[in-house]
Coordinates of C-alpha atoms and ligand atoms in Angstrom, one line a residue:
X6 CA 67.7 101.1 120.3
X7 CA 70.6 98.8 120.7
X8 CA 70.6 95.5 122.6
X9 CA 73.5 94.0 124.4
X10 CA 74.2 90.4 125.4
X11 CA 73.8 89.5 129.1
X12 CA 77.1 87.5 128.8
X13 CA 78.8 90.8 127.7
X14 CA 81.2 89.0 125.3
X15 CA 79.4 89.9 122.1
X16 CA 78.9 93.2 120.2
X17 CA 75.8 95.3 120.8
X18 CA 73.3 94.9 118.0
X19 CA 70.2 96.7 116.6
X20 CA 66.7 95.5 117.3
X21 CA 66.6 94.1 113.8
X22 CA 69.8 92.0 114.4
X23 CA 68.6 90.9 117.9
X24 CA 65.4 89.6 116.3
X25 CA 67.1 87.9 113.4
X26 CA 69.8 86.3 115.6
X27 CA 67.6 85.4 118.5
X28 CA 70.5 84.8 120.8
X29 CA 73.9 86.5 120.9
X30 CA 77.0 84.7 119.5
X31 CA 78.3 84.4 123.2
X32 CA 75.0 82.5 124.0
X33 CA 73.8 85.5 126.1
X34 CA 70.2 86.8 126.0
X35 CA 69.8 90.2 124.4
X36 CA 68.6 93.1 126.7
X37 CA 67.7 96.7 125.8
X38 CA 70.5 99.2 126.5
X39 CA 68.0 101.5 128.3
X40 CA 64.4 101.6 129.5
X41 CA 63.1 105.2 129.5
X42 CA 59.9 105.8 131.6
X43 CA 56.9 107.0 129.7
X44 CA 55.4 110.4 130.7
X45 CA 53.2 110.6 133.7
X46 CA 50.4 112.0 131.5
X47 CA 50.5 108.7 129.6
X48 CA 49.5 106.9 132.8
X49 CA 47.0 109.6 133.8
X50 CA 45.2 109.4 130.5
X51 CA 45.6 105.7 129.8
X52 CA 41.8 105.0 129.9
X53 CA 41.3 107.3 126.9
X54 CA 43.8 105.4 124.8
X55 CA 43.0 102.3 122.6
X56 CA 45.1 99.2 123.1
X57 CA 47.0 99.8 119.9
X58 CA 47.8 103.4 121.0
X59 CA 49.0 102.1 124.4
X60 CA 51.1 99.4 122.8
X61 CA 52.7 101.9 120.3
X62 CA 53.8 104.3 123.1
X63 CA 55.2 101.4 125.1
X64 CA 57.2 99.6 122.3
X65 CA 58.3 102.6 120.3
X66 CA 61.6 103.2 122.1
X67 CA 62.7 99.6 121.6
X68 CA 62.1 99.4 117.8
X69 CA 62.6 103.1 117.0
X70 CA 64.8 103.8 113.9
X71 CA 64.4 100.3 112.6
X72 CA 60.7 100.0 112.1
X73 CA 59.0 103.3 111.0
X74 CA 56.1 104.5 113.1
X75 CA 53.5 103.9 110.4
X76 CA 54.7 100.3 110.0
X77 CA 54.8 99.6 113.7
X78 CA 51.3 100.9 114.1
X79 CA 50.1 98.7 111.2
X80 CA 51.8 95.7 112.9
X81 CA 50.2 96.4 116.3
X82 CA 46.8 96.8 114.7
X83 CA 47.1 93.3 113.3
X84 CA 48.6 91.7 116.4
X85 CA 46.1 93.1 118.8
X86 CA 42.8 92.5 117.0
X87 CA 41.2 90.7 120.0
X88 CA 40.1 91.5 123.5
X89 CA 42.0 91.3 126.9
X90 CA 39.1 91.5 129.3
X91 CA 39.6 91.8 133.1
X92 CA 37.1 89.7 135.0
X93 CA 36.4 90.2 138.6
X94 CA 36.4 87.0 140.6
X95 CA 36.3 88.0 144.2
X96 CA 36.2 91.3 146.0
X97 CA 39.9 92.1 145.6
X98 CA 40.8 89.6 142.9
X99 CA 40.4 89.8 139.2
X100 CA 41.8 87.8 136.3
X101 CA 43.1 89.2 133.0
X102 CA 42.1 86.8 130.2
X103 CA 44.9 86.5 127.7
X104 CA 43.4 83.6 125.8
X105 CA 41.1 85.3 123.2
X106 CA 43.7 85.1 120.4
X107 CA 43.7 82.8 117.4
X108 CA 45.2 79.8 119.2
X109 CA 43.8 80.7 122.6
X110 CA 47.2 80.8 124.2
X111 CA 48.7 84.0 125.6
X112 CA 51.7 83.4 123.4
X113 CA 49.7 84.6 120.4
X114 CA 50.7 88.2 120.9
X115 CA 54.4 87.6 121.1
X116 CA 54.4 85.1 118.2
X117 CA 52.4 87.4 116.0
X118 CA 54.5 90.4 116.8
X119 CA 57.8 88.6 116.1
X120 CA 56.4 87.2 112.9
X121 CA 55.4 90.6 111.7
X122 CA 58.8 92.1 112.6
X123 CA 60.6 89.4 110.8
X124 CA 58.4 89.8 107.8
X125 CA 59.2 93.5 107.8
X126 CA 63.0 92.9 108.1
X127 CA 63.0 90.1 105.5
X128 CA 62.2 92.6 102.8
X129 CA 65.7 94.2 103.4
X130 CA 67.7 91.0 103.7
X131 CA 68.4 88.7 100.7
X132 CA 68.2 85.4 102.5
X133 CA 65.1 83.8 103.7
X134 CA 65.0 83.3 107.5
X135 CA 64.2 80.0 109.0
X136 CA 62.5 79.9 112.4
X137 CA 63.3 76.8 114.3
X138 CA 61.3 76.1 117.5
X139 CA 60.7 73.2 119.9
X140 CA 57.4 73.0 121.6
X141 CA 55.9 71.0 124.5
X142 CA 52.4 72.2 123.4
X143 CA 51.3 75.8 123.3
X144 CA 54.2 77.6 121.7
X145 CA 54.0 75.5 118.5
X146 CA 50.4 76.4 117.7
X147 CA 50.9 80.1 118.4
X148 CA 54.1 80.3 116.3
X149 CA 52.5 78.3 113.4
X150 CA 49.5 80.6 113.4
X151 CA 51.5 83.8 113.8
X152 CA 54.0 83.1 111.0
X153 CA 51.6 81.5 108.5
X154 CA 52.0 83.1 105.1
X155 CA 54.7 85.6 106.3
X156 CA 56.8 86.2 103.2
X157 CA 60.5 85.4 103.4
X158 CA 60.1 83.3 106.6
X159 CA 60.0 79.5 106.9
X160 CA 59.0 77.9 110.1
X161 CA 60.1 74.4 111.4
X162 CA 58.4 73.2 114.5
X163 CA 59.7 70.2 116.5
X164 CA 57.2 68.4 118.8
X165 CA 57.4 65.2 120.8
X166 CA 55.3 62.5 119.2
X167 CA 52.3 61.4 121.3
X168 CA 53.1 64.0 124.0
X169 CA 51.0 67.0 123.0
X170 CA 47.2 67.1 123.2
X171 CA 45.1 66.3 120.1
X172 CA 44.0 70.0 119.7
X173 CA 47.6 71.2 120.2
X174 CA 48.9 68.8 117.5
X175 CA 46.3 69.9 115.0
X176 CA 47.1 73.5 115.7
X177 CA 50.6 73.0 114.5
X178 CA 50.3 70.3 111.9
X179 CA 47.4 71.3 109.7
X180 CA 48.4 74.7 108.4
X181 CA 50.9 73.8 105.6
X182 CA 52.2 76.7 103.5
X183 CA 55.5 78.0 105.1
X184 CA 55.0 75.9 108.3
X185 CA 56.5 72.4 108.7
X186 CA 55.9 70.2 111.7
X187 CA 58.6 67.6 112.6
X188 CA 57.2 64.9 114.8
X189 CA 60.1 63.7 117.0
X190 CA 60.2 60.2 118.4
X191 CA 61.3 61.4 121.9
X192 CA 60.5 63.8 124.6
X193 CA 60.3 67.6 124.6
X194 CA 63.8 67.7 126.1
X195 CA 65.0 65.7 123.0
X196 CA 63.3 68.3 120.7
X197 CA 65.0 71.2 122.6
X198 CA 68.4 69.5 122.5
X199 CA 68.1 69.1 118.7
X200 CA 67.2 72.8 118.3
X201 CA 70.1 73.8 120.5
X202 CA 72.5 71.6 118.5
X203 CA 71.3 73.2 115.2
X204 CA 71.9 76.7 116.5
X205 CA 75.6 75.9 117.0
X206 CA 76.1 73.7 113.9
X207 CA 78.3 75.8 111.6
X208 CA 77.3 73.7 108.5
X209 CA 73.8 75.0 109.0
X210 CA 74.7 78.5 110.1
X211 CA 76.9 79.0 107.0
X212 CA 74.1 77.8 104.8
X213 CA 71.1 79.5 106.2
X214 CA 69.8 82.3 108.6
X215 CA 68.4 80.4 111.6
X216 CA 66.5 82.0 114.4
X217 CA 64.4 80.9 117.4
X218 CA 60.9 81.9 118.3
X219 CA 61.1 81.0 122.0
X220 CA 60.7 83.8 124.5
X221 CA 64.5 84.4 124.5
X222 CA 63.8 86.3 121.3
X223 CA 63.3 90.0 122.2
X224 CA 60.4 90.3 119.7
X225 CA 58.5 87.6 121.4
X226 CA 59.4 88.6 124.9
X227 CA 58.9 92.4 125.0
X228 CA 55.4 92.8 123.5
X229 CA 54.1 90.8 126.5
X230 CA 54.5 94.0 128.5
X231 CA 51.3 95.2 126.8
X232 CA 49.2 92.9 128.9
X233 CA 50.1 94.6 132.2
X234 CA 49.3 98.0 130.7
X235 CA 45.9 96.8 129.4
X236 CA 45.1 95.5 132.9
X237 CA 46.2 98.7 134.5
X238 CA 43.9 100.7 132.1
X239 CA 41.0 98.6 133.3
X240 CA 41.5 98.9 137.1
X241 CA 43.4 102.2 137.4
X242 CA 40.4 104.3 138.5
X243 CA 39.5 102.1 141.4
X244 CA 42.6 100.7 143.0
X245 CA 46.1 101.9 144.0
X246 CA 48.0 98.9 145.2
X247 CA 48.0 96.5 142.3
X248 CA 49.7 93.1 142.6
X249 CA 50.2 90.9 139.5
X250 CA 50.4 87.1 139.9
X251 CA 51.8 85.5 136.9
X252 CA 51.7 81.7 136.2
X253 CA 55.3 81.2 135.2
X254 CA 57.4 78.7 133.3
X255 CA 60.2 80.3 131.5
X256 CA 59.5 83.7 133.2
X257 CA 59.3 85.7 130.0
X258 CA 55.8 87.0 130.8
X259 CA 56.5 88.2 134.3
X260 CA 59.8 89.7 133.2
X261 CA 57.9 91.7 130.6
X262 CA 55.6 92.9 133.4
X263 CA 58.6 94.2 135.2
X264 CA 59.7 96.1 132.1
X265 CA 56.2 97.7 132.2
X266 CA 56.9 98.7 135.8
X267 CA 60.2 100.3 134.7
X268 CA 58.2 102.2 132.1
X269 CA 56.5 103.9 135.0
X270 CA 53.4 101.8 135.6
X271 CA 52.4 101.8 139.3
X272 CA 52.6 98.2 140.6
X273 CA 53.1 97.3 144.2
X274 CA 54.4 93.8 143.7
X275 CA 54.8 90.8 141.5
X276 CA 54.1 87.2 142.4
X277 CA 55.7 84.5 140.3
X278 CA 53.4 81.4 140.7
X279 CA 54.7 78.0 139.7
X280 CA 53.7 74.4 139.9
X281 CA 56.1 72.0 141.6
X282 CA 58.9 73.1 139.3
X283 CA 60.1 75.4 142.0
X284 CA 63.6 76.5 141.0
X285 CA 62.6 80.2 141.4
X286 CA 60.5 79.9 144.6
X287 CA 63.5 78.1 146.1
X288 CA 65.8 80.8 144.9
X289 CA 63.6 83.5 146.5
X290 CA 63.7 81.5 149.7
X291 CA 67.4 80.6 149.9
X292 CA 69.2 82.9 147.5
X293 CA 70.7 79.9 145.7
X294 CA 69.8 79.2 142.1
X295 CA 69.7 75.5 141.5
X296 CA 68.3 74.3 138.2
X297 CA 66.7 70.9 138.1
X298 CA 65.2 68.5 135.5
X299 CA 61.5 69.3 134.9
X300 CA 58.6 67.4 136.5
X301 CA 55.4 66.8 134.6
X302 CA 52.3 68.5 136.0
X303 CA 48.7 69.3 134.9
X304 CA 49.9 72.9 134.2
X305 CA 52.3 71.5 131.7
X306 CA 53.2 74.8 129.9
X307 CA 55.1 75.7 133.1
X308 CA 57.0 72.5 133.5
X309 CA 60.4 74.2 133.4
X310 CA 63.3 73.4 135.7
X311 CA 65.7 76.1 134.5
X312 CA 63.7 79.1 133.4
X313 CA 65.5 80.8 130.5
X314 CA 64.3 84.4 131.2
X315 CA 65.0 84.5 135.0
X316 CA 68.5 85.8 134.2
X317 CA 66.8 88.9 132.6
X318 CA 64.9 89.5 135.9
X319 CA 68.0 89.2 138.0
X320 CA 69.7 91.6 135.6
X321 CA 66.9 94.2 135.9
X322 CA 67.7 94.3 139.6
X323 CA 71.5 94.3 139.1
X324 CA 71.6 90.9 140.8
X325 CA 70.7 92.7 144.1
X326 CA 68.7 90.0 145.9
X327 CA 67.3 92.4 148.5
X328 CA 66.0 94.8 145.9
X329 CA 64.5 91.9 143.9
X330 CA 62.9 90.5 147.1
X331 CA 61.0 93.7 147.7
X332 CA 59.4 93.5 144.3
X333 CA 58.9 89.8 143.8
X334 CA 57.6 86.9 145.7
X335 CA 57.4 83.4 144.4
X336 CA 55.3 80.4 145.5
X337 CA 54.9 76.9 144.2
X338 CA 51.8 74.6 144.3
X339 CA 51.1 71.0 143.8
X340 CA 48.6 69.5 141.3
X341 CA 46.3 68.7 144.2
X342 CA 46.3 72.3 145.4
X343 CA 45.7 73.5 141.8
X344 CA 42.7 71.3 141.4
X345 CA 41.3 72.4 144.8
X346 CA 41.7 76.0 143.6
X347 CA 39.8 75.2 140.4
X348 CA 36.9 73.8 142.4
X349 CA 37.0 76.7 144.9
X350 CA 36.9 79.3 142.1
X351 CA 34.1 77.5 140.4
X352 CA 32.1 77.2 143.6
X353 CA 32.5 80.7 144.9
X354 CA 32.3 82.7 141.7
X355 CA 31.1 80.4 138.9
X356 CA 34.4 81.1 137.0
X357 CA 36.1 78.3 135.2
X358 CA 39.9 78.6 135.5
X359 CA 42.4 76.5 133.6
X360 CA 45.2 74.8 135.7
X361 CA 47.7 77.6 134.8
X362 CA 45.3 80.4 135.9
X363 CA 44.5 78.5 139.0
X364 CA 48.2 78.4 140.0
X365 CA 48.2 82.2 139.5
X366 CA 45.1 82.6 141.7
X367 CA 46.8 80.5 144.5
X368 CA 49.9 82.7 144.3
X369 CA 48.0 85.9 144.9
X370 CA 46.0 84.3 147.7
X371 CA 49.2 83.3 149.4
X372 CA 50.6 86.8 149.1
X373 CA 47.3 88.4 150.2
X374 CA 47.5 86.7 153.6
X375 CA 50.2 89.0 154.7
X376 CA 49.1 92.0 152.4
X377 CA 45.3 92.1 152.8
X378 CA 44.9 95.6 151.4
X379 CA 46.0 94.9 147.9
X380 CA 44.2 94.3 144.7
X381 CA 45.4 91.1 142.9
X382 CA 45.3 90.4 139.2
X383 CA 46.2 86.9 138.1
X384 CA 46.8 86.2 134.5
X385 CA 44.7 83.5 132.7
X386 CA 47.2 82.3 130.2
X387 CA 45.1 79.6 128.4
X388 CA 41.5 78.9 127.7
X389 CA 40.2 76.0 129.9
X390 CA 39.1 74.1 126.8
X391 CA 42.8 73.6 126.0
X392 CA 43.1 71.5 129.2
X393 CA 39.7 69.8 128.7
X394 CA 40.6 66.5 130.5
X395 CA 41.7 68.1 133.7
X396 CA 38.9 70.7 133.7
X397 CA 36.2 68.0 133.1
X398 CA 37.6 65.7 135.7
X399 CA 38.1 68.4 138.3
X400 CA 34.9 70.4 138.1
X401 CA 32.6 68.1 136.1
X402 CA 31.9 70.7 133.5
X403 CA 32.7 70.7 129.8
X404 CA 33.4 74.3 128.6
X405 CA 31.9 75.0 125.1
X406 CA 34.4 74.6 122.3
X407 CA 35.2 78.0 120.9
X408 CA 35.2 78.6 117.1
X409 CA 39.1 79.0 117.0
X410 CA 39.4 75.4 118.3
X411 CA 36.5 74.0 116.3
X412 CA 38.1 75.2 113.1
X413 CA 41.1 72.8 113.5
X414 CA 39.4 69.8 114.9
X415 CA 38.4 68.2 111.5
X416 CA 41.7 69.2 109.7
X417 CA 44.2 66.6 108.5
X418 CA 47.5 66.3 110.3
X419 CA 50.7 66.6 108.2
X420 CA 54.0 65.9 109.8
X421 CA 57.5 64.6 109.0
X422 CA 58.7 62.0 111.5
X423 CA 62.3 62.1 112.7
X424 CA 64.2 60.5 115.5
X425 CA 67.7 62.0 115.5
X426 CA 69.6 65.2 114.9
X427 CA 71.1 64.1 111.5
X428 CA 67.5 63.9 110.1
X429 CA 66.8 67.4 111.3
X430 CA 70.0 68.6 109.7
X431 CA 69.3 66.9 106.4
X432 CA 65.8 68.3 106.4
X433 CA 67.1 71.9 106.9
X434 CA 69.9 71.5 104.3
X435 CA 67.4 70.3 101.7
X436 CA 65.0 73.2 102.2
Ligands
LIG50 C1 54.0 79.5 128.1 C2 52.9 79.5 129.1 C3 53.1 79.9 130.5 C4 54.4 80.3 131.0 O1 54.9 81.6 130.5 P1 56.4 82.0 130.7 O2 56.5 83.4 130.0 O3 57.2 81.0 130.0 O4 56.7 82.1 132.1 C5 52.0 79.8 131.3 N1 50.8 79.4 130.9 C6 50.6 79.0 129.6 C7 49.3 78.5 129.3 C8 51.6 79.0 128.7 O5 51.4 78.6 127.5

């Protein structure tokens, strides 16, 4: 399968080149040339398939010809070695738990899949590949874990000093090996700016193969479509009109869900649920896309004022606002509303939601008011223990620390402190 740039001013490339480049030379995001629906028998028999069999059928057309079937099956087996349970919360509402992976973030699947693909491709290219990524928290840990020990790939993670949680910091600074953490004296925006500068710095590009591990990379973005199929497998027998509510920041996850829909999965509607960073809810209300600086919230993995993947969603609908409107609603919620939802969920069902999941719950509730006969699935994108302060303060309960987290708590942090771009550049040139 070939991928083209959404800016349409760069040549089409193979899956391999799209993964290695990350972004097209014209700065456009890569998009698959075609999306061919899966057979109706696939959806009729989905309950009888394992998660890796489902994932194989779904991803095959995108990687075909560049990763042999046996290799892709082996990759998927490794990537999907944990559960994706659907937990019923209320009569017509369930949550799909995406946090059972090694770093307890839903980004584990995309990060591991991309790492395995790059590892596969690095065998056939001479140069090592350097993955450069900026994180405000969860991406760093998932990427560090996913890429640890992958031959031919070095990973450099930039994070804002003092602005990630203790657990998140340990997840990205304690692994060593091919993973280096650069601790930036600045904000997340400063980290992201440095990474963006590096990607257009010809001194670096001539010297090394740089790529990104953010959800703009097709190998991180596309495998997220598996989640929606795994959810469908678990509810299919009972319900017809399924609505997914996705807590959204950069809109990669929800866009992958829409690709699953294009593959033929029956879905009635999508709800993009956000915190007060409401660029998309506003767009869906007014038709005007107006990016803003991000505002800090308790669901901080979604503090995004200019979501990078929304352009892919618009493209899926040929920029036809009416068509998009039929398939997508988007609502934003304040921190106060989020905390009230966490309390309400705990009181009525005993379930402990993290702030991101709670935003997803609220989004479906809002949609359900005008569409009462639907079955809502909201995605739980992080384990509540990763947002311990908020959870403890809101519902007076301390969730038990799972083994994945316990493992990193006593480990020693190793980071390299930098404060400006020239230091990042020097570091990369000396690698
Ligand atoms: C990254 C992240 C999100 C947002 O996902 P997008 O694909 O960027 O929309 C939501 N919740 C958590 C916990 C995350 O880490």
